[in-house]
Amino acid sequence: MGKQMSVVGMVWLLASVAAAEEPTSRGQPWRRHTIDDSARGADGVRLADVNGDGHLDIATGWEEAGLVRLYLNPGPTKAKERWPAVTVGKVKSPEDAVPVDLDGDGHFDVVSCCEGNTKSVFVHWGPHVAGTLRVPTVDNGTRSVPTTTEPFPALAGKRLAMFCLPMQVDGENGIDLVIGSKGKEADVGWLRSPKNPRDLPEWTWHPLTKAGWIMSLVARDMDGDGDDDLLVSDRKGANRGVYWLERPAPKDATGKWSLHYLRGFGGEVMFLDVGQVSNLSKTKPEQVKNLSYDIIVPTHDHHLWLAQGQDKSGDKWNVTELPWPKGIGNGKSAAFADVDLDGRRDIVISCETREQVSGIVWLSFGKSGQVENLSYEVHEISGIAGPKGLKFDRLELIDLDADGDLDVLTTEERSLWGVVWFENPTK
């Protein structure tokens, strides 16, 4: 028996070594910088310049800790330190938090979407003070500001809310809110702002389509008619996949939005990214406005899909599956970026992982730079996961240290890294 156990142990060891060898051949991990790791369950980053200093700040919901926080970008010279933080609200199971000036008073508020038993959408009203929110010192989120947290009655206790997209839908009053949810009662719809946005009982709910588990909501003019439509990735349910909802004229916005389904996807689609065609370096400026979109989206079950629009109708797409990289986890998010500044478009992927595999990598596509050629080289970003694994969220590509290349900003909630960014070593 002892000899048999030894053989089993040797097999396990060799498998572990093999799993580790694949990612380490991809270069060194990027340097990781912690913005905040003082709580549990950091669940995504949403960006806005909340204090008007020209730097993008962060809103994050901490799902397990029940906190909603703002992080004020200290600027490139201090971006590698912990950021000034403020807790703007305490709600249970916040899945998403987004900064938005909901009442048009010139000060940012934060809207949070909550799942679990909460099943609600909240607004955390910003303070009415001269100037915008400022927090002078780093305090790991323990500082509070005089905010008021209120639920939207139209959605209170009714949906496992997952994602909020501020969007002017009907051309009236203040900004409206598009909400996606998950579960038996899931749908995509929008909250219509009344004349007085502070009068929350007057916000009305307008469902657009049934859903299973909404991941992405993106405002984009998908049909070239001059107004933003709604691009959606839905992980589960009858509409599982990627589709867009055609926004009608503002006066008809409370009516039907036509659903345009992108066929050819398989698996549980996660967070997508949308951009224009990859050969922009060869495109004349006057031609850019006429280009169709490309969409990149990973799935939780190891697929990576590229959809290339064939014209401006939004209805003709060429969908290609790219080989899933070895030695990484289950897909969570993908984003287009020129990571190495060679003028060609790359792809960054984030994952949920077990131990001994990578959580974030980037793919380069050779001299042609054409993603659809399917041949790519994998490069490390996060490093290999430890015993707890890694669980990253949607990605933001942003130059936080002002050195000319794009860094990777995200959250991690399995190994409790919290709100983090990875420093691009290109420059």
Short mmCIF file of C-alpha atoms in Angstrom, two decimals:
data_model
loop_
_atom_site.label_atom_id
_atom_site.label_comp_id
_atom_site.label_asym_id
_atom_site.label_seq_id
_atom_site.Cartn_x
_atom_site.Cartn_y
_atom_site.Cartn_z
CA MET A 1 0.00 0.00 0.00
CA GLY A 2 2.83 2.40 0.90
CA LYS A 3 4.48 1.85 -2.48
CA GLN A 4 1.16 2.44 -4.26
CA MET A 5 0.62 5.68 -2.40
CA SER A 6 4.11 6.76 -3.37
CA VAL A 7 3.32 6.21 -7.06
CA VAL A 8 0.08 8.17 -6.72
CA GLY A 9 1.96 10.93 -4.96
CA MET A 10 4.57 10.99 -7.72
CA VAL A 11 1.86 11.25 -10.38
CA TRP A 12 0.27 14.16 -8.52
CA LEU A 13 3.65 15.88 -8.19
CA LEU A 14 4.48 15.50 -11.87
CA ALA A 15 1.05 16.81 -12.84
CA SER A 16 1.52 19.82 -10.59
CA VAL A 17 4.95 20.54 -12.04
CA ALA A 18 3.61 20.25 -15.60
CA ALA A 19 0.76 22.60 -14.80
CA ALA A 20 3.18 25.11 -13.34
CA GLU A 21 5.65 24.89 -16.22
CA GLU A 22 3.19 26.03 -18.87
CA PRO A 23 2.57 29.54 -17.40
CA THR A 24 6.19 30.14 -16.36
CA SER A 25 7.32 29.84 -19.98
CA ARG A 26 5.31 32.98 -20.70
CA GLY A 27 7.61 35.45 -19.02
CA GLN A 28 7.55 37.04 -15.60
CA PRO A 29 4.31 38.22 -13.98
CA TRP A 30 3.70 41.94 -13.97
CA ARG A 31 4.28 43.80 -10.73
CA ARG A 32 1.08 43.92 -8.66
CA HIS A 33 -0.01 47.03 -6.78
CA THR A 34 -2.69 46.96 -4.08
CA ILE A 35 -5.25 49.74 -3.94
CA ASP A 36 -7.24 48.14 -1.09
CA ASP A 37 -7.26 44.64 0.44
CA SER A 38 -8.83 45.50 3.79
CA ALA A 39 -12.16 43.69 3.32
CA ARG A 40 -13.62 40.57 1.64
CA GLY A 41 -15.27 40.12 -1.72
CA ALA A 42 -14.06 42.97 -3.96
CA ASP A 43 -16.31 42.56 -6.98
CA GLY A 44 -15.39 44.68 -9.97
CA VAL A 45 -14.26 48.23 -10.74
CA ARG A 46 -16.21 51.03 -12.41
CA LEU A 47 -14.51 54.29 -13.33
CA ALA A 48 -15.28 58.02 -13.32
CA ASP A 49 -13.47 61.23 -12.42
CA VAL A 50 -15.51 61.97 -9.29
CA ASN A 51 -13.44 64.90 -8.00
CA GLY A 52 -12.62 66.65 -11.27
CA ASP A 53 -8.84 66.34 -11.03
CA GLY A 54 -8.43 64.67 -14.43
CA HIS A 55 -7.76 61.19 -13.03
CA LEU A 56 -10.22 58.31 -13.16
CA ASP A 57 -11.41 57.14 -9.76
CA ILE A 58 -12.91 53.76 -8.82
CA ALA A 59 -16.17 52.49 -7.35
CA THR A 60 -16.20 48.93 -6.02
CA GLY A 61 -18.78 46.80 -4.23
CA TRP A 62 -17.39 44.36 -1.64
CA GLU A 63 -19.86 41.49 -1.81
CA GLU A 64 -18.99 39.52 1.34
CA ALA A 65 -18.16 42.59 3.43
CA GLY A 66 -21.32 44.45 2.41
CA LEU A 67 -19.48 47.67 1.60
CA VAL A 68 -19.57 50.16 -1.28
CA ARG A 69 -16.40 52.19 -1.63
CA LEU A 70 -14.88 54.96 -3.71
CA TYR A 71 -11.14 55.13 -4.34
CA LEU A 72 -9.72 58.50 -5.30
CA ASN A 73 -6.92 58.24 -7.83
CA PRO A 74 -3.90 59.97 -6.25
CA GLY A 75 -2.26 60.55 -9.63
CA PRO A 76 0.59 58.73 -11.39
CA THR A 77 3.31 59.58 -8.85
CA LYS A 78 1.38 57.93 -6.01
CA ALA A 79 -0.65 55.35 -7.93
CA LYS A 80 1.57 52.50 -6.65
CA GLU A 81 0.63 53.31 -3.06
CA ARG A 82 -2.70 52.51 -1.43
CA TRP A 83 -5.33 54.92 -2.64
CA PRO A 84 -7.44 57.27 -0.52
CA ALA A 85 -10.64 55.35 0.17
CA VAL A 86 -14.08 56.18 1.49
CA THR A 87 -17.02 53.92 2.33
CA VAL A 88 -20.11 55.54 0.79
CA GLY A 89 -22.62 52.87 1.81
CA LYS A 90 -23.25 49.58 3.56
CA VAL A 91 -25.59 47.13 1.84
CA LYS A 92 -25.69 43.34 1.74
CA SER A 93 -24.29 41.43 -1.26
CA PRO A 94 -23.28 44.33 -3.54
CA GLU A 95 -22.38 42.84 -6.92
CA ASP A 96 -21.76 46.07 -8.82
CA ALA A 97 -21.18 49.72 -7.97
CA VAL A 98 -20.99 52.56 -10.49
CA PRO A 99 -20.35 56.31 -10.01
CA VAL A 100 -22.96 58.58 -11.63
CA ASP A 101 -24.32 62.07 -10.97
CA LEU A 102 -27.88 60.82 -10.67
CA ASP A 103 -29.57 64.06 -9.62
CA GLY A 104 -27.53 66.42 -11.78
CA ASP A 105 -26.24 68.50 -8.87
CA GLY A 106 -22.62 68.34 -10.03
CA HIS A 107 -21.60 65.83 -7.36
CA PHE A 108 -21.17 62.13 -8.03
CA ASP A 109 -23.42 59.57 -6.40
CA VAL A 110 -22.94 55.78 -6.50
CA VAL A 111 -25.52 53.19 -7.61
CA SER A 112 -25.07 49.64 -6.30
CA CYS A 113 -26.69 46.41 -7.50
CA CYS A 114 -27.24 43.69 -4.90
CA GLU A 115 -27.98 39.99 -5.20
CA GLY A 116 -28.34 37.41 -2.41
CA ASN A 117 -31.43 37.94 -0.27
CA THR A 118 -31.24 41.70 -0.84
CA LYS A 119 -32.33 41.65 -4.51
CA SER A 120 -32.32 45.43 -4.83
CA VAL A 121 -30.71 48.45 -6.45
CA PHE A 122 -29.57 51.31 -4.20
CA VAL A 123 -28.39 54.87 -4.66
CA HIS A 124 -25.80 56.30 -2.30
CA TRP A 125 -26.34 60.03 -2.62
CA GLY A 126 -23.20 62.16 -2.67
CA PRO A 127 -22.84 65.01 -0.18
CA HIS A 128 -24.16 68.47 -1.03
CA VAL A 129 -21.02 70.49 -0.36
CA ALA A 130 -19.00 73.04 -2.23
CA GLY A 131 -16.82 71.22 -4.75
CA THR A 132 -16.86 67.47 -5.21
CA LEU A 133 -15.95 64.62 -2.89
CA ARG A 134 -12.43 64.84 -1.52
CA VAL A 135 -10.72 62.55 0.96
CA PRO A 136 -7.31 63.88 2.05
CA THR A 137 -5.67 60.76 3.49
CA VAL A 138 -5.51 57.02 2.95
CA ASP A 139 -7.71 55.29 5.53
CA ASN A 140 -8.53 51.87 4.05
CA GLY A 141 -12.16 52.76 3.58
CA THR A 142 -12.92 53.47 7.24
CA ARG A 143 -13.66 57.13 6.60
CA SER A 144 -17.31 57.92 5.94
CA VAL A 145 -18.93 60.86 4.20
CA PRO A 146 -22.44 62.23 4.79
CA THR A 147 -24.16 60.06 2.19
CA THR A 148 -27.68 58.69 2.29
CA THR A 149 -28.43 55.18 1.04
CA GLU A 150 -31.88 54.49 -0.42
CA PRO A 151 -33.36 51.64 -2.49
CA PHE A 152 -35.29 52.17 -5.71
CA PRO A 153 -38.83 51.06 -4.70
CA ALA A 154 -39.57 49.74 -8.23
CA LEU A 155 -36.88 47.05 -7.81
CA ALA A 156 -36.60 46.61 -4.04
CA GLY A 157 -36.49 42.92 -3.13
CA LYS A 158 -37.46 41.81 -6.64
CA ARG A 159 -34.33 40.91 -8.62
CA LEU A 160 -30.84 39.53 -8.18
CA ALA A 161 -29.34 42.71 -9.62
CA MET A 162 -25.95 42.20 -11.27
CA PHE A 163 -24.96 45.21 -13.37
CA CYS A 164 -25.99 48.85 -13.85
CA LEU A 165 -25.33 50.98 -16.92
CA PRO A 166 -26.09 54.71 -16.60
CA MET A 167 -27.56 55.75 -19.96
CA GLN A 168 -29.72 58.60 -21.21
CA VAL A 169 -32.53 56.59 -22.77
CA ASP A 170 -35.57 58.81 -23.33
CA GLY A 171 -33.91 62.21 -23.75
CA GLU A 172 -35.80 63.60 -20.75
CA ASN A 173 -34.97 64.55 -17.17
CA GLY A 174 -31.81 63.05 -15.65
CA ILE A 175 -29.72 60.04 -16.54
CA ASP A 176 -31.59 56.72 -16.66
CA LEU A 177 -30.30 53.36 -15.42
CA VAL A 178 -30.19 50.11 -17.41
CA ILE A 179 -30.16 47.11 -15.09
CA GLY A 180 -29.34 43.44 -15.74
CA SER A 181 -30.09 40.62 -13.31
CA LYS A 182 -29.87 36.83 -12.93
CA GLY A 183 -32.07 33.97 -11.74
CA LYS A 184 -35.70 32.96 -12.25
CA GLU A 185 -37.00 36.52 -12.47
CA ALA A 186 -34.03 37.86 -14.43
CA ASP A 187 -34.40 40.43 -17.16
CA VAL A 188 -32.83 43.46 -18.77
CA GLY A 189 -34.69 46.72 -18.35
CA TRP A 190 -34.31 50.36 -17.46
CA LEU A 191 -35.27 52.67 -14.64
CA ARG A 192 -36.71 55.90 -16.02
CA SER A 193 -35.66 59.05 -14.23
CA PRO A 194 -38.47 61.41 -13.15
CA LYS A 195 -38.28 65.21 -13.19
CA ASN A 196 -36.95 65.10 -9.65
CA PRO A 197 -34.42 62.22 -9.55
CA ARG A 198 -34.37 62.42 -5.74
CA ASP A 199 -38.00 61.29 -5.68
CA LEU A 200 -37.19 57.57 -5.86
CA PRO A 201 -40.81 56.29 -5.82
CA GLU A 202 -41.30 58.13 -9.13
CA TRP A 203 -38.63 56.10 -10.92
CA THR A 204 -40.46 53.63 -13.19
CA TRP A 205 -39.26 50.21 -14.38
CA HIS A 206 -39.45 49.25 -18.06
CA PRO A 207 -38.45 45.63 -18.82
CA LEU A 208 -36.88 44.95 -22.23
CA THR A 209 -36.22 41.20 -22.41
CA LYS A 210 -36.03 38.11 -20.22
CA ALA A 211 -32.56 37.02 -19.18
CA GLY A 212 -30.65 34.24 -17.43
CA TRP A 213 -27.50 35.79 -15.97
CA ILE A 214 -26.46 39.16 -17.33
CA MET A 215 -22.74 39.86 -17.48
CA SER A 216 -22.13 42.83 -19.80
CA LEU A 217 -24.26 45.86 -20.63
CA VAL A 218 -22.57 48.21 -23.10
CA ALA A 219 -23.98 51.36 -24.73
CA ARG A 220 -22.96 51.35 -28.40
CA ASP A 221 -24.44 52.50 -31.72
CA MET A 222 -24.73 49.03 -33.23
CA ASP A 223 -26.67 49.99 -36.39
CA GLY A 224 -25.04 53.31 -37.31
CA ASP A 225 -28.19 55.39 -36.86
CA GLY A 226 -26.56 57.90 -34.53
CA ASP A 227 -27.88 56.77 -31.15
CA ASP A 228 -26.64 54.23 -28.63
CA ASP A 229 -28.18 50.78 -28.56
CA LEU A 230 -27.58 48.17 -25.85
CA LEU A 231 -25.05 45.36 -26.30
CA VAL A 232 -25.55 42.42 -23.92
CA SER A 233 -23.79 39.23 -22.89
CA ASP A 234 -26.07 36.74 -21.11
CA ARG A 235 -24.43 33.75 -19.45
CA LYS A 236 -27.50 31.51 -19.08
CA GLY A 237 -31.14 31.09 -20.11
CA ALA A 238 -33.09 31.09 -23.36
CA ASN A 239 -31.20 34.12 -24.73
CA ARG A 240 -27.78 32.82 -23.66
CA GLY A 241 -25.09 34.39 -25.80
CA VAL A 242 -24.47 37.86 -27.19
CA TYR A 243 -27.18 40.12 -28.58
CA TRP A 244 -28.08 43.76 -28.90
CA LEU A 245 -31.28 45.62 -28.23
CA GLU A 246 -32.18 48.28 -30.76
CA ARG A 247 -33.07 51.51 -29.06
CA PRO A 248 -36.18 53.15 -30.56
CA ALA A 249 -36.71 56.89 -30.91
CA PRO A 250 -36.69 58.66 -27.51
CA LYS A 251 -40.46 59.21 -27.61
CA ASP A 252 -40.94 55.44 -28.05
CA ALA A 253 -38.27 54.35 -25.56
CA THR A 254 -40.80 52.81 -23.16
CA GLY A 255 -42.00 50.52 -25.95
CA LYS A 256 -40.40 47.52 -27.61
CA TRP A 257 -36.67 47.32 -28.28
CA SER A 258 -35.95 44.86 -31.10
CA LEU A 259 -33.56 42.05 -30.17
CA HIS A 260 -30.75 41.24 -32.63
CA TYR A 261 -29.07 37.94 -31.80
CA LEU A 262 -25.45 37.22 -32.79
CA ARG A 263 -25.41 33.55 -33.77
CA GLY A 264 -22.40 31.29 -33.56
CA PHE A 265 -21.45 31.55 -29.88
CA GLY A 266 -21.39 28.58 -27.53
CA GLY A 267 -20.90 28.18 -23.79
CA GLU A 268 -21.43 30.54 -20.87
CA VAL A 269 -20.40 33.93 -22.26
CA MET A 270 -18.88 36.29 -19.69
CA PHE A 271 -17.70 39.94 -19.80
CA LEU A 272 -17.16 41.13 -23.37
CA ASP A 273 -15.29 43.98 -24.96
CA VAL A 274 -16.21 45.79 -28.16
CA GLY A 275 -13.95 47.78 -30.45
CA GLN A 276 -13.49 48.65 -34.08
CA VAL A 277 -11.57 46.57 -36.61
CA SER A 278 -8.00 45.63 -35.75
CA ASN A 279 -6.18 47.34 -38.63
CA LEU A 280 -6.88 50.89 -37.50
CA SER A 281 -3.24 51.80 -38.13
CA LYS A 282 -3.94 51.32 -41.85
CA THR A 283 -7.30 53.08 -41.80
CA LYS A 284 -7.71 56.68 -42.89
CA PRO A 285 -9.30 58.94 -40.23
CA GLU A 286 -12.29 59.73 -42.44
CA GLN A 287 -13.03 55.99 -42.76
CA VAL A 288 -13.07 55.17 -39.03
CA LYS A 289 -16.67 56.33 -38.47
CA ASN A 290 -17.87 53.84 -41.09
CA LEU A 291 -16.15 50.80 -39.60
CA SER A 292 -18.10 47.93 -38.08
CA TYR A 293 -17.36 46.53 -34.63
CA ASP A 294 -15.36 43.59 -33.36
CA ILE A 295 -16.42 41.82 -30.15
CA ILE A 296 -14.26 39.58 -27.99
CA VAL A 297 -15.80 37.45 -25.24
CA PRO A 298 -14.55 34.47 -23.20
CA THR A 299 -16.76 31.78 -21.73
CA HIS A 300 -16.67 30.17 -18.32
CA ASP A 301 -16.22 26.78 -20.04
CA HIS A 302 -13.03 27.55 -21.98
CA HIS A 303 -14.07 29.16 -25.25
CA LEU A 304 -12.85 32.46 -26.67
CA TRP A 305 -15.06 34.02 -29.31
CA LEU A 306 -14.29 36.79 -31.79
CA ALA A 307 -17.25 38.32 -33.62
CA GLN A 308 -16.42 40.64 -36.50
CA GLY A 309 -19.12 42.86 -37.91
CA GLN A 310 -19.39 42.72 -41.68
CA ASP A 311 -21.24 46.01 -42.16
CA LYS A 312 -22.93 48.82 -40.22
CA SER A 313 -26.28 47.03 -39.97
CA GLY A 314 -25.27 45.20 -36.79
CA ASP A 315 -26.83 42.03 -38.18
CA LYS A 316 -23.99 40.47 -40.17
CA TRP A 317 -21.21 38.92 -38.14
CA ASN A 318 -18.37 36.49 -38.72
CA VAL A 319 -17.90 34.53 -35.49
CA THR A 320 -14.60 32.71 -34.97
CA GLU A 321 -13.48 30.60 -32.03
CA LEU A 322 -9.89 31.21 -30.93
CA PRO A 323 -8.06 28.34 -29.20
CA TRP A 324 -8.32 28.60 -25.42
CA PRO A 325 -4.86 29.16 -23.87
CA LYS A 326 -3.43 26.28 -21.87
CA GLY A 327 -2.68 26.68 -18.19
CA ILE A 328 -5.29 29.31 -17.33
CA GLY A 329 -8.60 29.10 -15.49
CA ASN A 330 -12.25 29.56 -16.44
CA GLY A 331 -12.89 32.66 -18.51
CA LYS A 332 -14.20 35.80 -16.81
CA SER A 333 -13.37 38.81 -18.97
CA ALA A 334 -11.56 39.76 -22.18
CA ALA A 335 -10.44 43.11 -23.53
CA PHE A 336 -8.73 44.51 -26.64
CA ALA A 337 -5.55 46.53 -26.14
CA ASP A 338 -2.18 47.24 -27.72
CA VAL A 339 -0.29 45.92 -24.72
CA ASP A 340 3.27 46.08 -26.07
CA LEU A 341 2.88 49.29 -28.11
CA ASP A 342 3.77 47.64 -31.41
CA GLY A 343 0.76 49.14 -33.21
CA ARG A 344 -1.10 45.82 -33.30
CA ARG A 345 -4.09 44.80 -31.24
CA ASP A 346 -3.68 42.24 -28.47
CA ILE A 347 -6.20 40.55 -26.14
CA VAL A 348 -6.11 40.45 -22.33
CA ILE A 349 -8.01 37.63 -20.56
CA SER A 350 -8.96 37.33 -16.87
CA CYS A 351 -10.08 34.09 -15.23
CA GLU A 352 -11.39 32.28 -12.21
CA THR A 353 -8.79 29.64 -11.35
CA ARG A 354 -7.80 26.69 -9.27
CA GLU A 355 -4.22 26.44 -7.99
CA GLN A 356 -1.25 26.09 -10.35
CA VAL A 357 -2.74 27.99 -13.28
CA SER A 358 -2.69 31.64 -14.33
CA GLY A 359 -5.44 34.16 -13.68
CA ILE A 360 -4.61 36.94 -16.17
CA VAL A 361 -2.66 36.63 -19.43
CA TRP A 362 -2.36 38.56 -22.67
CA LEU A 363 -2.22 37.26 -26.23
CA SER A 364 -0.15 38.72 -29.07
CA PHE A 365 -0.88 37.83 -32.70
CA GLY A 366 2.40 38.11 -34.53
CA LYS A 367 3.46 40.43 -37.32
CA SER A 368 0.08 40.48 -39.03
CA GLY A 369 -1.72 41.56 -35.90
CA GLN A 370 -4.85 39.90 -37.27
CA VAL A 371 -6.67 38.16 -34.42
CA GLU A 372 -8.67 35.94 -36.76
CA ASN A 373 -5.46 34.15 -37.85
CA LEU A 374 -5.87 32.12 -34.61
CA SER A 375 -2.13 31.89 -34.01
CA TYR A 376 -0.95 33.74 -30.93
CA GLU A 377 1.69 33.84 -28.21
CA VAL A 378 0.64 33.82 -24.53
CA HIS A 379 2.22 36.21 -22.01
CA GLU A 380 1.91 36.23 -18.24
CA ILE A 381 0.34 39.02 -16.17
CA SER A 382 -0.95 37.79 -12.79
CA GLY A 383 1.30 34.81 -12.14
CA ILE A 384 0.32 31.32 -11.04
CA ALA A 385 -2.45 30.85 -8.48
CA GLY A 386 -1.71 29.48 -5.02
CA PRO A 387 -3.79 26.96 -3.04
CA LYS A 388 -6.89 29.20 -2.89
CA GLY A 389 -6.87 29.93 -6.61
CA LEU A 390 -7.68 33.32 -8.09
CA LYS A 391 -10.98 34.94 -9.01
CA PHE A 392 -10.64 38.06 -11.11
CA ASP A 393 -13.40 40.23 -12.51
CA ARG A 394 -13.93 42.47 -15.54
CA LEU A 395 -10.87 44.32 -16.79
CA GLU A 396 -10.06 47.99 -17.19
CA LEU A 397 -7.03 48.84 -19.35
CA ILE A 398 -5.71 52.22 -18.20
CA ASP A 399 -2.32 53.92 -17.93
CA LEU A 400 -2.24 54.50 -14.17
CA ASP A 401 1.44 55.44 -13.89
CA ALA A 402 1.47 57.75 -16.95
CA ASP A 403 4.40 55.95 -18.58
CA GLY A 404 2.68 55.54 -21.95
CA ASP A 405 1.51 51.92 -21.80
CA LEU A 406 -1.73 50.34 -20.58
CA ASP A 407 -1.85 48.75 -17.14
CA VAL A 408 -4.46 46.21 -16.00
CA LEU A 409 -6.94 47.22 -13.28
CA THR A 410 -9.34 44.70 -11.73
CA THR A 411 -10.41 42.99 -8.50
CA GLU A 412 -9.62 39.58 -7.03
CA GLU A 413 -11.78 37.94 -4.36
CA ARG A 414 -10.60 34.35 -3.84
CA SER A 415 -7.08 34.97 -2.53
CA LEU A 416 -8.24 38.31 -1.05
CA TRP A 417 -6.00 40.54 -3.14
CA GLY A 418 -8.85 43.03 -3.29
CA VAL A 419 -8.66 46.01 -5.67
CA VAL A 420 -5.39 45.71 -7.60
CA TRP A 421 -3.56 46.80 -10.71
CA PHE A 422 -0.74 45.20 -12.63
CA GLU A 423 2.04 47.41 -13.96
CA ASN A 424 2.76 46.94 -17.65
CA PRO A 425 6.55 46.48 -18.05
CA THR A 426 6.64 47.62 -21.69
CA LYS A 427 7.95 51.09 -20.78
#
